[in-house]
Coordinates of C-alpha atoms in Angstrom, one line a residue:
M1 CA 12.5 3.1 -3.0
G2 CA 14.4 2.6 0.2
E3 CA 17.8 2.8 -1.6
K4 CA 20.0 5.8 -1.0
V5 CA 20.7 7.4 -4.4
V6 CA 22.6 10.6 -5.2
A7 CA 20.9 13.3 -7.3
G8 CA 22.7 14.1 -10.5
R9 CA 22.3 14.5 -14.2
F10 CA 22.0 11.6 -16.7
D11 CA 23.6 11.7 -20.1
L12 CA 22.2 10.0 -23.2
S13 CA 24.2 6.8 -22.7
D14 CA 23.0 6.2 -19.1
R15 CA 19.6 4.8 -20.1
Q16 CA 21.0 2.5 -22.7
R17 CA 23.6 1.2 -20.2
Y18 CA 20.9 0.8 -17.5
R19 CA 18.7 -1.1 -19.9
E20 CA 21.6 -3.5 -20.6
K21 CA 22.2 -3.9 -16.9
L22 CA 18.5 -4.6 -16.3
R23 CA 18.7 -7.4 -18.9
S24 CA 21.7 -8.9 -17.2
C25 CA 19.9 -8.7 -13.8
L26 CA 16.8 -10.4 -15.3
A27 CA 19.1 -13.2 -16.7
G28 CA 20.7 -13.5 -13.3
L29 CA 17.2 -13.8 -11.7
E30 CA 16.3 -16.5 -14.2
R31 CA 19.5 -18.4 -13.3
L32 CA 18.9 -18.1 -9.6
L33 CA 15.4 -19.6 -10.2
A34 CA 16.7 -22.4 -12.4
E35 CA 19.4 -23.3 -9.9
K36 CA 17.0 -23.3 -7.0
R37 CA 19.1 -20.9 -5.0
F38 CA 16.3 -19.3 -3.1
D39 CA 15.7 -19.5 0.7
R40 CA 13.6 -22.3 2.1
P41 CA 10.1 -21.5 3.6
K42 CA 10.4 -19.5 6.8
N43 CA 6.8 -18.2 7.1
L44 CA 8.2 -14.7 7.5
M45 CA 6.1 -11.6 7.4
G46 CA 6.8 -7.9 7.8
V47 CA 4.9 -4.6 8.2
E48 CA 5.6 -1.0 7.1
I49 CA 3.3 1.9 7.9
E50 CA 3.4 5.4 6.4
L51 CA 2.4 8.1 8.8
N52 CA 1.3 11.7 8.9
L53 CA 2.5 14.6 11.1
A54 CA -0.3 17.0 12.2
G55 CA -0.6 19.6 14.9
T56 CA -3.1 19.9 17.7
D57 CA -5.2 21.9 15.3
G58 CA -5.4 18.9 12.9
M59 CA -3.4 20.6 10.2
P60 CA -0.3 19.0 8.6
R61 CA 3.2 19.8 9.9
M62 CA 6.2 19.9 7.5
L63 CA 8.6 18.7 10.2
N64 CA 9.7 15.2 9.4
G65 CA 13.4 16.1 9.5
Q66 CA 13.2 17.5 13.0
V67 CA 11.0 14.7 14.2
L68 CA 13.3 12.0 12.8
E69 CA 16.3 13.6 14.4
R70 CA 14.6 13.4 17.8
I71 CA 13.3 9.8 17.3
A72 CA 16.9 8.7 16.3
S73 CA 15.8 5.2 15.4
R74 CA 16.4 3.1 12.2
D75 CA 12.9 1.9 12.5
F76 CA 11.7 5.3 11.3
Q77 CA 12.5 6.8 7.9
T78 CA 11.6 9.7 5.7
E79 CA 8.8 9.4 3.1
L80 CA 8.1 11.6 0.1
A81 CA 6.9 14.8 1.8
M82 CA 7.9 16.7 4.9
F83 CA 4.6 15.7 6.7
N84 CA 5.3 12.0 6.2
L85 CA 7.2 9.3 8.1
E86 CA 7.4 5.6 7.8
V87 CA 7.8 3.0 10.5
N88 CA 9.2 -0.5 9.8
I89 CA 8.6 -3.5 12.0
A90 CA 11.2 -6.2 12.0
P91 CA 10.2 -9.5 10.2
H92 CA 8.2 -11.9 12.4
R93 CA 7.5 -15.6 11.9
L94 CA 3.8 -16.2 11.4
G95 CA 2.5 -18.4 14.2
G96 CA 1.7 -18.3 17.9
R97 CA 0.7 -14.9 19.3
V98 CA 2.4 -13.0 16.4
F99 CA -0.3 -10.5 16.0
D100 CA -0.4 -9.5 19.7
R101 CA 3.4 -9.1 19.6
L102 CA 3.1 -6.9 16.5
A103 CA 0.4 -4.8 18.1
E104 CA 2.5 -4.2 21.2
E105 CA 5.6 -3.3 19.2
L106 CA 3.6 -0.9 17.1
R107 CA 2.0 0.8 20.1
T108 CA 5.4 1.2 21.7
S109 CA 7.0 2.6 18.6
L110 CA 4.2 5.0 17.7
A111 CA 3.8 6.3 21.3
Y112 CA 7.5 7.0 21.4
A113 CA 7.4 8.8 18.0
D114 CA 4.4 10.8 19.0
R115 CA 6.2 12.0 22.2
K116 CA 9.2 13.0 20.1
A117 CA 6.9 14.8 17.6
G118 CA 5.3 16.6 20.5
E119 CA 8.6 18.3 21.2
V120 CA 8.0 20.3 18.0
D121 CA 4.3 20.7 18.4
A122 CA 3.3 17.8 16.1
G123 CA 1.8 14.4 16.5
I124 CA 1.4 11.1 14.6
V125 CA -1.8 10.5 12.7
M126 CA -2.4 7.1 11.0
T127 CA -4.9 7.6 8.2
G128 CA -5.0 6.9 4.5
I129 CA -5.2 10.6 3.5
L130 CA -4.9 13.4 6.0
A131 CA -8.3 15.1 5.5
T132 CA -6.9 18.6 6.2
L133 CA -4.3 18.6 3.5
E134 CA -4.7 21.5 1.0
R135 CA -3.3 21.9 -2.4
D136 CA -0.6 24.4 -1.2
D137 CA 0.7 21.6 1.1
L138 CA 1.5 19.3 -1.8
V139 CA 4.1 21.3 -3.7
S140 CA 7.7 20.5 -4.6
A141 CA 8.9 22.9 -1.8
N142 CA 7.6 20.4 0.7
L143 CA 9.5 17.4 -0.7
S144 CA 11.6 15.7 2.0
E145 CA 15.2 16.8 1.9
V146 CA 16.5 13.6 0.5
D147 CA 18.2 13.3 -2.9
R148 CA 16.2 10.3 -4.1
Y149 CA 12.9 12.1 -3.9
T150 CA 14.0 15.2 -5.7
L151 CA 15.6 13.0 -8.4
L152 CA 12.5 10.8 -8.7
N153 CA 10.3 13.9 -9.0
D154 CA 12.5 15.5 -11.6
Q155 CA 12.6 12.3 -13.8
I156 CA 8.8 11.6 -13.6
V157 CA 8.0 15.2 -14.4
A158 CA 10.4 15.2 -17.3
A159 CA 8.9 11.9 -18.6
R160 CA 5.4 13.3 -18.5
G161 CA 6.4 16.7 -20.0
E162 CA 3.3 18.5 -18.7
D163 CA 1.4 19.1 -15.5
F164 CA -0.2 16.1 -13.7
L165 CA -4.0 16.1 -13.9
I166 CA -5.9 15.0 -10.8
D167 CA -9.5 14.2 -11.8
I168 CA -11.5 12.0 -9.3
E169 CA -15.2 11.9 -9.5
G170 CA -16.8 10.4 -6.4
V171 CA -19.4 11.8 -4.0
E172 CA -18.0 15.1 -5.2
H173 CA -15.8 15.9 -8.2
L174 CA -12.2 17.1 -7.8
V175 CA -10.2 18.4 -10.7
C176 CA -6.9 20.1 -10.3
T177 CA -3.3 20.0 -11.6
S178 CA 0.1 19.7 -10.1
K179 CA 3.6 20.5 -11.3
S180 CA 5.1 17.7 -9.3
I181 CA 4.5 14.2 -8.0
V182 CA 4.1 15.5 -4.4
P183 CA 0.3 14.8 -4.3
E184 CA 1.4 11.1 -4.2
A185 CA 2.6 11.9 -0.6
A186 CA -1.0 12.3 0.5
C187 CA -1.3 8.5 0.2
T188 CA -0.2 6.9 3.4
S189 CA -0.5 3.1 3.4
V190 CA 0.3 -0.1 5.2
Q191 CA 2.6 -2.5 3.4
L192 CA 2.4 -6.2 4.3
H193 CA 5.3 -8.4 3.2
L194 CA 5.2 -12.2 3.0
Q195 CA 8.3 -14.2 2.1
V196 CA 7.5 -17.1 -0.3
T197 CA 9.4 -19.7 -2.2
P198 CA 9.5 -19.4 -6.0
A199 CA 7.3 -22.5 -6.3
R200 CA 4.6 -20.8 -4.2
F201 CA 5.0 -17.2 -5.5
A202 CA 2.5 -17.3 -8.3
D203 CA -0.3 -18.8 -6.2
V204 CA 0.3 -16.3 -3.4
W205 CA 0.4 -13.3 -5.8
N206 CA -2.7 -14.4 -7.6
A207 CA -4.5 -14.9 -4.3
A208 CA -3.4 -11.5 -3.1
Q209 CA -4.7 -9.9 -6.3
A210 CA -8.1 -11.5 -5.7
A211 CA -8.1 -10.4 -2.1
V212 CA -7.5 -6.7 -2.6
A213 CA -11.2 -5.9 -3.1
P214 CA -12.4 -7.4 0.1
Q215 CA -9.3 -5.9 1.9
I216 CA -10.3 -2.4 0.7
A217 CA -14.0 -2.9 1.3
V218 CA -13.4 -3.6 5.0
G219 CA -10.4 -1.4 5.5
A220 CA -11.2 1.8 3.5
N221 CA -10.0 5.0 5.3
S222 CA -9.3 7.7 2.7
P223 CA -12.5 9.5 1.8
F224 CA -11.3 13.1 1.6
L225 CA -8.8 15.1 -0.5
F226 CA -8.4 18.9 -0.8
G227 CA -11.7 19.4 1.0
H228 CA -13.6 17.2 -1.4
E229 CA -15.4 13.9 -0.4
L230 CA -14.4 11.5 -3.1
W231 CA -14.1 7.7 -3.1
R232 CA -14.2 5.8 0.2
E233 CA -10.6 4.8 -0.6
S234 CA -9.3 7.6 -2.7
R235 CA -5.6 6.6 -2.5
P236 CA -5.5 4.4 -5.6
P237 CA -6.9 6.9 -8.1
L238 CA -4.8 9.7 -6.6
F239 CA -1.6 7.5 -6.6
L240 CA -2.2 6.5 -10.2
Q241 CA -2.7 10.1 -11.4
A242 CA 0.1 11.6 -9.3
T243 CA 2.7 9.3 -10.8
D244 CA 1.4 9.0 -14.3
T245 CA 4.2 9.6 -16.8
R246 CA 1.8 9.2 -19.7
P247 CA 0.4 12.3 -21.5
P248 CA -3.1 11.8 -22.9
E249 CA -1.8 10.5 -26.2
L250 CA 0.1 7.6 -24.6
Q251 CA -2.9 6.8 -22.5
A252 CA -5.0 6.6 -25.6
Q253 CA -2.5 4.2 -27.1
G254 CA -2.9 1.8 -24.2
V255 CA 0.5 2.4 -22.6
R256 CA 0.4 1.0 -19.0
P257 CA 0.4 3.4 -16.0
R258 CA 3.3 3.0 -13.5
T259 CA 0.7 2.5 -10.8
W260 CA -0.8 -0.7 -12.0
F261 CA -3.2 -3.5 -11.0
G262 CA -1.8 -5.7 -13.7
E263 CA -3.5 -7.4 -16.6
R264 CA -3.4 -11.2 -16.0
W265 CA -2.9 -14.0 -13.6
I266 CA 0.7 -15.3 -13.5
T267 CA 2.5 -18.6 -13.3
S268 CA 5.9 -17.4 -12.0
A269 CA 7.5 -14.4 -10.2
Y270 CA 9.8 -14.0 -13.3
E271 CA 6.8 -12.9 -15.3
L272 CA 6.3 -9.8 -13.2
F273 CA 9.9 -8.7 -13.3
E274 CA 10.1 -9.3 -17.0
E275 CA 6.9 -7.2 -17.5
N276 CA 8.4 -4.4 -15.6
L277 CA 11.4 -4.3 -18.0
R278 CA 9.2 -4.7 -21.1
F279 CA 6.5 -2.1 -20.3
F280 CA 8.2 0.6 -18.2
P281 CA 11.2 2.8 -19.1
A282 CA 13.7 3.6 -16.4
V283 CA 13.1 6.8 -14.4
L284 CA 16.3 6.4 -12.3
P285 CA 18.9 4.9 -14.6
I286 CA 21.6 4.6 -11.9
C287 CA 24.0 1.7 -12.5
D288 CA 25.8 -0.4 -9.9
E289 CA 29.3 -1.7 -10.4
E290 CA 28.3 -5.3 -10.0
D291 CA 28.2 -7.7 -12.9
P292 CA 25.4 -10.0 -11.8
L293 CA 26.3 -12.8 -14.2
A294 CA 30.0 -12.8 -13.2
V295 CA 28.9 -12.9 -9.5
L296 CA 26.8 -16.0 -10.3
D297 CA 29.7 -17.6 -12.2
A298 CA 31.9 -17.2 -9.2
G299 CA 29.2 -18.9 -7.0
G300 CA 28.0 -15.7 -5.3
V301 CA 24.6 -14.1 -4.9
P302 CA 24.1 -10.9 -7.0
K303 CA 22.3 -7.9 -5.6
L304 CA 20.5 -7.3 -8.9
A305 CA 20.6 -3.6 -7.9
E306 CA 19.2 -2.2 -11.1
L307 CA 16.3 -4.6 -11.1
V308 CA 15.5 -3.8 -7.5
L309 CA 15.6 0.0 -8.1
H310 CA 13.5 -0.3 -11.3
N311 CA 11.0 -2.5 -9.5
G312 CA 10.7 0.2 -6.9
T313 CA 9.4 2.7 -9.5
V314 CA 6.6 0.4 -10.7
Y315 CA 3.8 0.7 -8.2
R316 CA 1.9 -2.6 -8.4
W317 CA -0.7 -3.0 -5.7
N318 CA 0.9 -6.4 -5.1
R319 CA 4.6 -6.0 -5.9
P320 CA 7.2 -8.7 -6.3
V321 CA 10.3 -8.1 -4.2
Y322 CA 13.8 -9.6 -4.5
G323 CA 16.0 -9.5 -1.4
I324 CA 19.0 -11.0 0.3
A325 CA 19.1 -12.0 4.0
D326 CA 22.2 -13.6 5.5
G327 CA 23.7 -14.1 2.1
V328 CA 20.7 -16.1 0.8
P329 CA 18.3 -14.6 -1.8
H330 CA 14.5 -14.7 -1.2
L331 CA 11.3 -13.5 -2.8
R332 CA 8.5 -11.6 -1.1
V333 CA 5.0 -10.5 -2.1
E334 CA 4.5 -6.9 -0.9
N335 CA 0.8 -6.1 -0.5
R336 CA 0.4 -2.3 -0.8
V337 CA -3.3 -1.8 -1.0
L338 CA -4.3 -0.9 2.5
P339 CA -4.5 2.6 4.0
A340 CA -2.9 3.4 7.3
G341 CA -5.0 3.4 10.5
P342 CA -7.3 4.0 12.1
T343 CA -5.8 2.3 15.2
V344 CA -3.1 -0.2 15.8
T345 CA -5.8 -2.8 16.5
D346 CA -7.4 -2.1 13.1
V347 CA -4.0 -2.3 11.3
I348 CA -3.3 -5.7 12.9
A349 CA -6.8 -6.9 12.2
N350 CA -6.4 -6.0 8.5
A351 CA -3.1 -7.9 8.5
A352 CA -4.5 -11.0 10.1
F353 CA -7.4 -11.0 7.6
Y354 CA -4.9 -10.7 4.7
Y355 CA -2.4 -13.3 5.8
G356 CA -5.1 -15.8 6.7
L357 CA -7.1 -15.2 3.5
V358 CA -4.1 -15.4 1.2
R359 CA -2.9 -18.6 2.7
A360 CA -6.3 -20.2 2.3
L361 CA -7.0 -18.9 -1.2
A362 CA -3.5 -20.0 -2.4
E363 CA -4.1 -23.5 -1.3
E364 CA -7.7 -24.1 -2.5
S365 CA -8.1 -27.1 -4.8
R366 CA -10.0 -24.9 -7.3
P367 CA -8.3 -21.6 -6.9
V368 CA -10.3 -18.4 -7.2
W369 CA -8.2 -17.2 -10.1
T370 CA -9.2 -20.2 -12.2
R371 CA -12.9 -19.2 -11.7
L372 CA -12.6 -15.4 -11.7
P373 CA -11.5 -13.4 -14.8
F374 CA -8.7 -11.0 -14.1
A375 CA -10.7 -8.1 -15.4
V376 CA -13.4 -8.9 -12.9
A377 CA -10.9 -8.9 -10.1
E378 CA -9.7 -5.4 -11.2
A379 CA -13.4 -4.2 -11.4
N380 CA -13.9 -5.5 -7.9
F381 CA -10.9 -3.4 -6.7
D382 CA -12.4 -0.3 -8.4
A383 CA -15.8 -1.0 -6.8
A384 CA -14.3 -1.5 -3.3
C385 CA -12.3 1.7 -3.6
R386 CA -15.4 3.7 -4.7
H387 CA -17.9 2.3 -2.2
G388 CA -15.9 0.8 0.7
I389 CA -17.9 -1.2 3.2
D390 CA -21.0 -0.8 0.9
A391 CA -19.4 -2.2 -2.2
R392 CA -20.9 -5.0 -4.2
L393 CA -18.3 -7.5 -5.6
V394 CA -18.4 -10.3 -8.2
W395 CA -17.2 -13.6 -6.8
P396 CA -17.3 -17.3 -7.9
R397 CA -20.4 -19.1 -6.8
K398 CA -20.1 -21.4 -3.9
G399 CA -20.8 -25.1 -4.0
R400 CA -19.2 -28.1 -5.5
Y401 CA -21.1 -27.9 -8.7
G402 CA -21.3 -24.1 -8.8
G403 CA -20.3 -22.4 -12.0
G404 CA -19.8 -18.8 -13.0
T405 CA -19.9 -15.8 -10.8
A406 CA -22.5 -13.7 -9.0
E407 CA -22.6 -10.2 -7.5
V408 CA -22.7 -10.1 -3.7
D409 CA -22.6 -7.6 -1.0
A410 CA -19.0 -7.2 0.2
V411 CA -19.9 -7.6 3.9
T412 CA -21.9 -10.8 3.1
L413 CA -19.0 -12.2 1.1
V414 CA -16.6 -11.5 3.9
R415 CA -18.7 -12.8 6.7
D416 CA -20.1 -15.9 5.0
E417 CA -17.1 -17.0 3.0
L418 CA -13.9 -15.1 3.4
L419 CA -13.6 -14.9 7.2
P420 CA -14.0 -18.7 7.5
L421 CA -11.2 -19.0 4.9
A422 CA -9.0 -16.5 6.8
E423 CA -9.6 -18.5 10.0
A424 CA -8.5 -21.7 8.3
G425 CA -5.5 -19.9 6.8
L426 CA -4.3 -18.6 10.2
D427 CA -4.7 -22.1 11.6
A428 CA -2.5 -23.3 8.8
W429 CA 0.1 -20.7 9.8
G430 CA -0.1 -22.0 13.4
V431 CA -1.5 -18.7 14.8
E432 CA -3.0 -19.3 18.3
A433 CA -6.8 -19.3 18.5
A434 CA -6.9 -16.3 20.9
D435 CA -5.0 -14.1 18.4
R436 CA -7.0 -15.4 15.4
D437 CA -10.4 -14.9 17.0
H438 CA -9.6 -11.4 18.5
Y439 CA -8.4 -9.8 15.2
L440 CA -10.7 -11.6 12.8
G441 CA -13.5 -10.6 15.2
V442 CA -12.6 -7.0 14.6
I443 CA -13.2 -7.5 10.8
D444 CA -16.5 -9.3 11.5
E445 CA -17.8 -6.5 13.7
R446 CA -16.9 -3.9 11.1
C447 CA -19.0 -5.9 8.6
R448 CA -21.8 -6.4 11.1
R449 CA -22.0 -2.7 11.8
R450 CA -21.0 -1.6 8.3
A451 CA -18.5 0.7 9.9
N452 CA -14.9 1.4 9.0
G453 CA -12.5 4.4 9.0
A454 CA -14.0 5.9 5.8
S455 CA -17.6 5.6 7.1
W456 CA -16.7 7.1 10.4
Q457 CA -14.8 10.0 8.8
T458 CA -17.6 10.9 6.4
A459 CA -20.4 10.5 9.0
T460 CA -18.6 12.7 11.5
F461 CA -17.8 15.3 8.9
H462 CA -21.4 15.5 7.9
R463 CA -22.5 15.7 11.5
A464 CA -20.1 18.7 12.0
L465 CA -21.6 20.4 8.9
E466 CA -25.1 19.9 10.4
Q467 CA -23.9 21.7 13.5
G468 CA -23.0 24.7 11.5
L469 CA -19.2 24.4 10.9
S470 CA -17.7 25.4 7.5
R471 CA -16.2 22.6 5.4
Q472 CA -12.6 23.4 6.4
A473 CA -13.5 23.7 10.1
A474 CA -15.5 20.4 9.9
L475 CA -12.6 18.6 8.4
A476 CA -10.2 20.0 11.0
A477 CA -12.5 19.1 13.9
M478 CA -13.1 15.6 12.5
T479 CA -9.3 15.1 12.2
R480 CA -8.8 16.2 15.8
R481 CA -11.4 13.8 17.0
Y482 CA -10.0 11.1 14.8
A483 CA -6.5 11.6 16.4
E484 CA -8.0 11.5 19.9
L485 CA -9.8 8.2 19.2
M486 CA -6.8 6.8 17.4
N487 CA -4.6 7.4 20.4
A488 CA -7.3 5.9 22.7
G489 CA -6.8 2.7 20.7
E490 CA -10.3 1.1 20.6
P491 CA -11.1 -0.3 17.0
V492 CA -12.9 2.1 14.7
H493 CA -16.2 0.1 14.6
T494 CA -16.7 1.1 18.3
W495 CA -16.1 4.9 17.7
P496 CA -19.1 7.1 18.3
V497 CA -19.9 9.3 15.4
G498 CA -19.6 13.0 15.9
L499 CA -17.6 15.6 17.8
V500 CA -17.3 16.0 21.5
E501 CA -15.7 19.5 21.5
P502 CA -18.1 22.5 21.7
V503 CA -19.1 23.9 18.3
L504 CA -18.9 27.7 18.0
T505 CA -21.1 29.2 15.4
G506 CA -21.3 32.8 14.5

């Protein structure tokens, strides 16, 4: 959403005018592609991380305005709710010791932000869903004081026309309703950007779609919501339901949800932008003054502002992004599937696995998407979200003459097939062996020990229950211990299960 928009009312003509501008933008994008106006390959990647604010008691703090004022850095921005922040790391060229550099930048930025948050008795917690959040925390009164969030909430609520239903059945079953989209704010993620040329875009996007299930299996870190133990990665079903503009009747008709895996492999970036216009009505019909086709006729580069804004309200797990840098347009694949945390090392290991795997999958002579039905890739994503490190995934059989698919343990698939691919992919990017081996080694150890953020959270929670704590006290104690280990910085597969603080029982 990153654009600054001004809250206001829309009249009946606004949507029609916006739709016309969207069509002009799409035509402008088509011309830019046909005229080969896009940037040459630069191997650029970027990282954004959404963060939580919590106190020393482990409970959320609605203080992002005060914390951001103290941080006073453009690298940090608001997110949807007052207990959220986002940190953005400047783009880096893939190669050399890029992952060590990223890790150092992140540690420095987060340590500074944590110190500033401490001035108002809060701290930074990197996790997919803050386990201590309660329903009363996720109400419209706790929206960040930024016009675009209020406007987005109002428009999505109006489009739905009734309360949002949150219904997630996992280890336990959560059913509740919300009058706003604020439950979406519980979902704090890592977004991995990769700049690609138009000719490579489809292969990279398809590869990223195939990769989401193994990404989630090894990286799951969101097992709790509102005191319930749900899926190992509960963000995707929560995000889908918290932004769902479709009442049950439209769901029954097969109308697509705005949080969307997709429905087919693609052959060009244009297809995704065109689908967005065809399937999803505008929720923020705000028109820019620019005439994109006139700008093109004059030899300029159009901002395509309406297309960019509309694209930001369709929540694909791998999103196409149009941007302009130094006057030259470019395309990016934005991978949005990973939860934040647990540590900087874990975040960078997840990134290294993704960038290496996507490079290798995109360049295979028999690409995975030619051997794996799209519906199976989506089912893999669902299985990985439900079961995390213990998921079983369907994958094309190995071997030159192999045909069809087979079900395989996620950790076996990652260790035997995908980590070697990721290693080859990082070599192709020119990443140094020390960086490659260190961060992919973190993924390998998670698989070997069957341990990730979600497994640690749930095991520690149950250990606390066994020691006599109530559910609420166990979640708070687990969160405090999580924050302590997160700040210590050792990767999550090394974390000892359980609490170290004394347990008081009455």
